[in-house]
C-alpha cells in the first residue's frame, strides 16, 4: 500500500472513530464532531491528501524525476501528518509499515537542487 493510500485509509478510519466516540466534556455520544479544532484538523488532513494525489497525478501524466520525488514527499508528509493526527484525536496510533526506502531529507535535496540550480 502506498503512503498516499495509507494516509487516506487512516483519514477514513479516524473519521469513523471520532464519529463514534463519546464526548468526555458533555458525557454524550457524538454523531458528528462539532469541535472546531477537530473539524480544522480533518480539513488540514484532507488538503494534504488532495495535494499528494494531485502531485502523483501530475507525476503520472508528466513524468520526471523531480515530479515523482515531489509526489513521494507529499505522500510521505501526508502519512506522517495522518499518523500524528490519528494519535492526537483518538489516543491510538496505527502501526505503519516502513513506506520509504530512503530518508525524506534526500528527497527534499533533489527537489531543492532542481528548483534552485536546475540540476536533476
CSV table of N, CA and C in Angstrom, one decimal:
chain,number,residue,atom,x,y,z
A,1,UNK,N,0.8,-1.2,0.0
A,1,UNK,CA,0.0,0.0,0.0
A,1,UNK,C,0.9,1.2,0.0
A,2,UNK,N,0.6,2.2,-0.8
A,2,UNK,CA,1.4,3.4,-0.9
A,2,UNK,C,1.1,4.3,0.3
A,3,UNK,N,2.1,5.2,0.5
A,3,UNK,CA,1.9,6.2,1.6
A,3,UNK,C,0.6,7.0,1.4
A,4,UNK,N,0.3,7.4,0.2
A,4,UNK,CA,-1.0,8.1,-0.1
A,4,UNK,C,-2.2,7.3,0.3
A,5,UNK,N,-2.2,6.0,-0.1
A,5,UNK,CA,-3.3,5.2,0.3
A,5,UNK,C,-3.4,4.9,1.8
A,6,UNK,N,-2.3,4.8,2.4
A,6,UNK,CA,-2.3,4.7,3.9
A,6,UNK,C,-2.8,5.9,4.6
A,7,UNK,N,-2.4,7.1,4.1
A,7,UNK,CA,-3.0,8.3,4.6
A,7,UNK,C,-4.5,8.4,4.4
A,8,UNK,N,-4.9,8.0,3.3
A,8,UNK,CA,-6.4,8.0,3.0
A,8,UNK,C,-7.1,7.1,3.9
A,9,UNK,N,-6.6,5.9,4.1
A,9,UNK,CA,-7.2,4.9,5.0
A,9,UNK,C,-7.2,5.3,6.4
A,10,UNK,N,-6.1,5.9,6.9
A,10,UNK,CA,-6.1,6.5,8.3
A,10,UNK,C,-7.1,7.6,8.4
A,11,UNK,N,-7.3,8.4,7.4
A,11,UNK,CA,-8.3,9.5,7.5
A,11,UNK,C,-9.7,8.9,7.7
A,12,UNK,N,-10.0,7.9,6.9
A,12,UNK,CA,-11.3,7.3,6.9
A,12,UNK,C,-11.5,6.6,8.3
A,13,UNK,N,-10.5,5.8,8.7
A,13,UNK,CA,-10.6,5.1,10.0
A,13,UNK,C,-10.8,6.1,11.2
A,14,UNK,N,-10.0,7.1,11.1
A,14,UNK,CA,-10.0,8.1,12.2
A,14,UNK,C,-11.4,8.9,12.2
A,15,UNK,N,-11.9,9.2,11.0
A,15,UNK,CA,-13.2,9.8,10.9
A,15,UNK,C,-14.3,9.0,11.6
A,16,UNK,N,-14.2,7.7,11.3
A,16,UNK,CA,-15.2,6.7,11.9
A,16,UNK,C,-15.1,6.7,13.4
A,17,UNK,N,-13.8,6.6,13.9
A,17,UNK,CA,-13.6,6.6,15.3
A,17,UNK,C,-14.1,7.8,16.0
A,18,UNK,N,-13.8,9.0,15.4
A,18,UNK,CA,-14.2,10.3,16.0
A,18,UNK,C,-15.7,10.4,16.0
A,19,UNK,N,-16.4,9.9,14.9
A,19,UNK,CA,-17.8,10.0,14.9
A,19,UNK,C,-18.5,9.1,16.0
A,20,UNK,N,-17.9,8.0,16.3
A,20,UNK,CA,-18.5,7.1,17.3
A,20,UNK,C,-18.0,7.3,18.7
A,21,UNK,N,-17.1,8.3,18.9
A,21,UNK,CA,-16.6,8.4,20.3
A,21,UNK,C,-17.5,9.2,21.2
A,22,UNK,N,-17.3,9.1,22.5
A,22,UNK,CA,-18.0,9.8,23.5
A,22,UNK,C,-17.3,11.2,23.7
A,23,UNK,N,-18.1,12.2,23.9
A,23,UNK,CA,-17.6,13.5,24.2
A,23,UNK,C,-17.4,13.6,25.7
A,24,UNK,N,-16.1,13.5,26.2
A,24,UNK,CA,-15.9,13.5,27.7
A,24,UNK,C,-16.4,14.7,28.4
A,25,UNK,N,-16.5,15.8,27.7
A,25,UNK,CA,-16.9,17.1,28.3
A,25,UNK,C,-18.4,17.1,28.6
A,26,UNK,N,-19.2,16.5,27.8
A,26,UNK,CA,-20.6,16.6,28.0
A,26,UNK,C,-21.2,15.3,28.3
A,27,UNK,N,-20.4,14.2,28.3
A,27,UNK,CA,-20.9,12.9,28.6
A,27,UNK,C,-22.0,12.4,27.7
A,28,UNK,N,-21.9,12.8,26.4
A,28,UNK,CA,-22.8,12.3,25.4
A,28,UNK,C,-22.1,11.7,24.3
A,29,UNK,N,-22.8,10.9,23.5
A,29,UNK,CA,-22.2,10.3,22.3
A,29,UNK,C,-22.4,11.3,21.2
A,30,UNK,N,-21.3,11.4,20.4
A,30,UNK,CA,-21.3,12.4,19.4
A,30,UNK,C,-21.5,11.7,18.0
A,31,UNK,N,-22.5,12.1,17.3
A,31,UNK,CA,-22.7,11.5,16.0
A,31,UNK,C,-21.7,12.1,15.0
A,32,UNK,N,-21.6,13.4,15.0
A,32,UNK,CA,-20.6,14.1,14.1
A,32,UNK,C,-19.9,15.1,15.0
A,33,UNK,N,-18.6,15.3,14.8
A,33,UNK,CA,-17.9,16.3,15.7
A,33,UNK,C,-18.3,17.7,15.4
A,34,UNK,N,-18.6,18.4,16.5
A,34,UNK,CA,-18.8,19.9,16.3
A,34,UNK,C,-17.7,20.7,17.0
A,35,UNK,N,-16.6,20.0,17.3
A,35,UNK,CA,-15.4,20.7,17.9
A,35,UNK,C,-14.7,21.4,16.7
A,36,UNK,N,-14.5,22.7,16.8
A,36,UNK,CA,-13.9,23.4,15.7
A,36,UNK,C,-12.4,22.9,15.5
A,37,UNK,N,-11.7,22.5,16.5
A,37,UNK,CA,-10.4,22.1,16.4
A,37,UNK,C,-10.3,20.7,15.6
A,38,UNK,N,-11.2,19.8,16.0
A,38,UNK,CA,-11.2,18.5,15.3
A,38,UNK,C,-11.6,18.7,13.8
A,39,UNK,N,-12.6,19.6,13.6
A,39,UNK,CA,-13.0,19.9,12.2
A,39,UNK,C,-11.8,20.5,11.4
A,40,UNK,N,-11.1,21.4,12.0
A,40,UNK,CA,-10.0,22.0,11.2
A,40,UNK,C,-8.9,21.0,11.0
A,41,UNK,N,-8.6,20.1,11.9
A,41,UNK,CA,-7.6,19.0,11.7
A,41,UNK,C,-8.0,18.1,10.5
A,42,UNK,N,-9.3,17.8,10.4
A,42,UNK,CA,-9.7,17.0,9.3
A,42,UNK,C,-9.6,17.8,8.0
A,43,UNK,N,-9.9,19.1,8.0
A,43,UNK,CA,-9.7,19.9,6.8
A,43,UNK,C,-8.3,19.9,6.4
A,44,UNK,N,-7.4,20.1,7.3
A,44,UNK,CA,-5.9,20.2,7.0
A,44,UNK,C,-5.5,18.8,6.5
A,45,UNK,N,-5.9,17.7,7.1
A,45,UNK,CA,-5.6,16.4,6.6
A,45,UNK,C,-6.1,16.1,5.2
A,46,UNK,N,-7.3,16.5,4.9
A,46,UNK,CA,-7.9,16.3,3.6
A,46,UNK,C,-7.1,17.1,2.5
A,47,UNK,N,-6.7,18.3,2.8
A,47,UNK,CA,-5.9,19.1,1.9
A,47,UNK,C,-4.6,18.4,1.6
A,48,UNK,N,-3.9,17.9,2.6
A,48,UNK,CA,-2.6,17.2,2.4
A,48,UNK,C,-2.8,16.0,1.6
A,49,UNK,N,-3.8,15.2,1.8
A,49,UNK,CA,-4.1,14.1,0.9
A,49,UNK,C,-4.4,14.5,-0.5
A,50,UNK,N,-5.2,15.5,-0.7
A,50,UNK,CA,-5.5,16.0,-2.0
A,50,UNK,C,-4.3,16.5,-2.8
A,51,UNK,N,-3.5,17.3,-2.1
A,51,UNK,CA,-2.2,17.8,-2.7
A,51,UNK,C,-1.3,16.6,-3.1
A,52,UNK,N,-1.2,15.6,-2.3
A,52,UNK,CA,-0.3,14.5,-2.6
A,52,UNK,C,-0.9,13.7,-3.8
A,53,UNK,N,-2.3,13.6,-3.9
A,53,UNK,CA,-2.9,13.0,-5.0
A,53,UNK,C,-2.7,13.8,-6.3
A,54,UNK,N,-2.8,15.1,-6.2
A,54,UNK,CA,-2.6,15.9,-7.4
A,54,UNK,C,-1.2,15.8,-7.9
A,55,UNK,N,-0.2,15.8,-7.0
A,55,UNK,CA,1.2,15.7,-7.4
A,55,UNK,C,1.5,14.3,-8.0
A,56,UNK,N,0.8,13.3,-7.5
A,56,UNK,CA,1.0,12.0,-8.0
A,56,UNK,C,0.4,11.9,-9.4
A,57,UNK,N,-0.7,12.5,-9.6
A,57,UNK,CA,-1.3,12.5,-10.9
A,57,UNK,C,-0.5,13.3,-11.9
A,58,UNK,N,0.1,14.4,-11.5
A,58,UNK,CA,1.0,15.2,-12.3
A,58,UNK,C,2.2,14.4,-12.7
A,59,UNK,N,2.8,13.7,-11.7
A,59,UNK,CA,4.0,12.8,-12.0
A,59,UNK,C,3.6,11.7,-13.0
A,60,UNK,N,2.4,11.2,-12.9
A,60,UNK,CA,2.0,10.1,-13.9
A,60,UNK,C,1.8,10.7,-15.3
A,61,UNK,N,1.2,11.9,-15.4
A,61,UNK,CA,0.9,12.5,-16.7
A,61,UNK,C,2.1,13.2,-17.3
A,62,UNK,N,3.0,13.8,-16.5
A,62,UNK,CA,4.2,14.5,-17.0
A,62,UNK,C,5.4,13.9,-16.2
A,63,UNK,N,5.8,12.7,-16.5
A,63,UNK,CA,6.8,12.1,-15.7
A,63,UNK,C,8.2,12.8,-15.8
A,64,UNK,N,8.8,12.9,-14.6
A,64,UNK,CA,10.1,13.4,-14.5
A,64,UNK,C,10.6,13.0,-13.1
A,65,UNK,N,11.9,12.9,-12.9
A,65,UNK,CA,12.4,12.5,-11.6
A,65,UNK,C,12.0,13.5,-10.5
A,66,UNK,N,11.9,14.8,-10.8
A,66,UNK,CA,11.5,15.8,-9.8
A,66,UNK,C,10.1,15.6,-9.5
A,67,UNK,N,9.2,15.5,-10.5
A,67,UNK,CA,7.8,15.4,-10.2
A,67,UNK,C,7.5,14.1,-9.4
A,68,UNK,N,8.1,13.1,-9.7
A,68,UNK,CA,8.0,11.8,-8.9
A,68,UNK,C,8.4,12.0,-7.5
A,69,UNK,N,9.5,12.7,-7.3
A,69,UNK,CA,10.1,12.9,-5.9
A,69,UNK,C,9.1,13.9,-5.2
A,70,UNK,N,8.6,14.9,-5.8
A,70,UNK,CA,7.7,15.8,-5.1
A,70,UNK,C,6.4,15.0,-4.7
A,71,UNK,N,5.9,14.1,-5.5
A,71,UNK,CA,4.8,13.3,-5.2
A,71,UNK,C,5.1,12.4,-4.0
A,72,UNK,N,6.3,11.8,-4.0
A,72,UNK,CA,6.7,10.9,-2.9
A,72,UNK,C,6.8,11.7,-1.6
A,73,UNK,N,7.3,12.9,-1.6
A,73,UNK,CA,7.4,13.8,-0.4
A,73,UNK,C,6.0,14.1,0.1
A,74,UNK,N,5.2,14.6,-0.8
A,74,UNK,CA,3.8,15.0,-0.4
A,74,UNK,C,3.1,13.8,0.3
A,75,UNK,N,3.2,12.6,-0.3
A,75,UNK,CA,2.5,11.4,0.2
A,75,UNK,C,3.1,11.0,1.5
A,76,UNK,N,4.4,11.1,1.7
A,76,UNK,CA,5.0,10.7,3.0
A,76,UNK,C,4.7,11.7,4.0
A,77,UNK,N,4.6,13.0,3.7
A,77,UNK,CA,4.3,14.1,4.7
A,77,UNK,C,2.8,13.9,5.0
A,78,UNK,N,1.9,13.6,4.1
A,78,UNK,CA,0.5,13.3,4.4
A,78,UNK,C,0.4,12.1,5.4
A,79,UNK,N,1.2,11.1,5.2
A,79,UNK,CA,1.1,9.9,6.0
A,79,UNK,C,1.6,10.3,7.4
A,80,UNK,N,2.7,11.0,7.5
A,80,UNK,CA,3.2,11.4,8.8
A,80,UNK,C,2.2,12.3,9.6
A,81,UNK,N,1.6,13.2,8.9
A,81,UNK,CA,0.5,14.0,9.4
A,81,UNK,C,-0.6,13.1,9.9
A,82,UNK,N,-1.0,12.2,9.1
A,82,UNK,CA,-2.1,11.2,9.4
A,82,UNK,C,-1.8,10.5,10.7
A,83,UNK,N,-0.7,9.9,10.8
A,83,UNK,CA,-0.3,9.2,12.0
A,83,UNK,C,-0.3,10.0,13.2
A,84,UNK,N,0.2,11.2,13.1
A,84,UNK,CA,0.2,12.1,14.3
A,84,UNK,C,-1.2,12.6,14.6
A,85,UNK,N,-2.0,12.9,13.7
A,85,UNK,CA,-3.3,13.4,13.9
A,85,UNK,C,-4.2,12.3,14.4
A,86,UNK,N,-4.0,11.1,13.9
A,86,UNK,CA,-4.8,10.0,14.5
A,86,UNK,C,-4.5,9.8,16.0
A,87,UNK,N,-3.3,9.9,16.3
A,87,UNK,CA,-2.9,9.8,17.8
A,87,UNK,C,-3.5,10.9,18.6
A,88,UNK,N,-3.4,12.1,18.0
A,88,UNK,CA,-3.8,13.3,18.7
A,88,UNK,C,-5.3,13.3,18.9
A,89,UNK,N,-6.1,12.8,18.0
A,89,UNK,CA,-7.6,12.9,18.1
A,89,UNK,C,-8.2,11.6,18.8
A,90,UNK,N,-7.5,10.5,18.7
A,90,UNK,CA,-8.1,9.3,19.2
A,90,UNK,C,-7.3,8.6,20.3
A,91,UNK,N,-6.0,9.0,20.5
A,91,UNK,CA,-5.2,8.4,21.5
A,91,UNK,C,-4.6,7.1,21.1
A,92,UNK,N,-4.8,6.7,19.8
A,92,UNK,CA,-4.3,5.5,19.2
A,92,UNK,C,-3.4,5.8,18.1
A,93,UNK,N,-2.5,4.9,17.8
A,93,UNK,CA,-1.6,5.1,16.6
A,93,UNK,C,-1.6,3.8,15.9
A,94,UNK,N,-2.0,3.8,14.6
A,94,UNK,CA,-1.9,2.6,13.8
A,94,UNK,C,-0.4,2.3,13.4
A,95,UNK,N,0.0,1.1,13.7
A,95,UNK,CA,1.4,0.7,13.3
A,95,UNK,C,1.5,0.7,11.8
A,96,UNK,N,2.4,1.5,11.2
A,96,UNK,CA,2.6,1.6,9.8
A,96,UNK,C,3.8,0.9,9.4
A,97,UNK,N,3.8,0.1,8.3
A,97,UNK,CA,5.0,-0.5,7.8
A,97,UNK,C,5.9,0.6,7.2
A,98,UNK,N,7.2,0.4,7.1
A,98,UNK,CA,8.0,1.4,6.5
A,98,UNK,C,7.6,1.6,5.1
A,99,UNK,N,7.5,2.8,4.7
A,99,UNK,CA,7.0,3.1,3.3
A,99,UNK,C,8.0,3.8,2.5
A,100,UNK,N,9.1,4.2,3.1
A,100,UNK,CA,10.1,4.9,2.3
A,100,UNK,C,11.4,4.1,2.3
A,101,UNK,N,12.0,4.1,1.1
A,101,UNK,CA,13.3,3.3,1.0
A,101,UNK,C,14.5,4.2,1.3
A,102,UNK,N,14.3,5.5,1.3
A,102,UNK,CA,15.4,6.5,1.7
A,102,UNK,C,14.8,7.6,2.4
A,103,UNK,N,15.6,8.3,3.2
A,103,UNK,CA,15.1,9.4,4.0
A,103,UNK,C,14.5,10.6,3.2
A,104,UNK,N,13.5,11.2,3.8
A,104,UNK,CA,12.9,12.4,3.1
A,104,UNK,C,13.9,13.5,2.9
A,105,UNK,N,14.9,13.6,3.8
A,105,UNK,CA,15.8,14.7,3.6
A,105,UNK,C,16.5,14.7,2.3
A,106,UNK,N,16.8,13.5,1.8
A,106,UNK,CA,17.4,13.4,0.4
A,106,UNK,C,16.4,13.8,-0.7
A,107,UNK,N,15.2,13.5,-0.5
A,107,UNK,CA,14.2,13.9,-1.5
A,107,UNK,C,14.0,15.4,-1.5
A,108,UNK,N,14.0,16.0,-0.4
A,108,UNK,CA,13.9,17.5,-0.4
A,108,UNK,C,15.2,18.1,-1.1
A,109,UNK,N,16.3,17.5,-0.9
A,109,UNK,CA,17.5,18.0,-1.6
A,109,UNK,C,17.4,17.9,-3.1
A,110,UNK,N,16.8,16.8,-3.6
A,110,UNK,CA,16.6,16.6,-5.0
A,110,UNK,C,15.7,17.7,-5.6
A,111,UNK,N,14.6,18.0,-4.9
A,111,UNK,CA,13.7,19.0,-5.4
A,111,UNK,C,14.3,20.4,-5.3
A,112,UNK,N,14.9,20.7,-4.2
A,112,UNK,CA,15.5,22.0,-4.0
A,112,UNK,C,16.6,22.2,-5.0
A,113,UNK,N,17.5,21.3,-5.2
A,113,UNK,CA,18.6,21.4,-6.2
A,113,UNK,C,18.1,21.7,-7.6
A,114,UNK,N,17.0,21.0,-7.9
A,114,UNK,CA,16.4,21.2,-9.2
A,114,UNK,C,15.8,22.7,-9.4
A,115,UNK,N,15.0,23.1,-8.4
A,115,UNK,CA,14.3,24.4,-8.5
A,115,UNK,C,15.3,25.5,-8.3
A,116,UNK,N,16.4,25.3,-7.5
A,116,UNK,CA,17.3,26.4,-7.2
A,116,UNK,C,18.4,26.5,-8.3
A,117,UNK,N,18.9,25.3,-8.6
A,117,UNK,CA,20.1,25.2,-9.5
A,117,UNK,C,19.9,24.6,-10.9
A,118,UNK,N,18.6,24.1,-11.1
A,118,UNK,CA,18.3,23.5,-12.4
A,118,UNK,C,19.0,22.1,-12.6
A,119,UNK,N,19.4,21.5,-11.5
A,119,UNK,CA,20.1,20.2,-11.5
A,119,UNK,C,19.2,19.1,-11.3
A,120,UNK,N,19.1,18.1,-12.2
A,120,UNK,CA,18.3,16.9,-12.0
A,120,UNK,C,19.0,15.9,-11.1
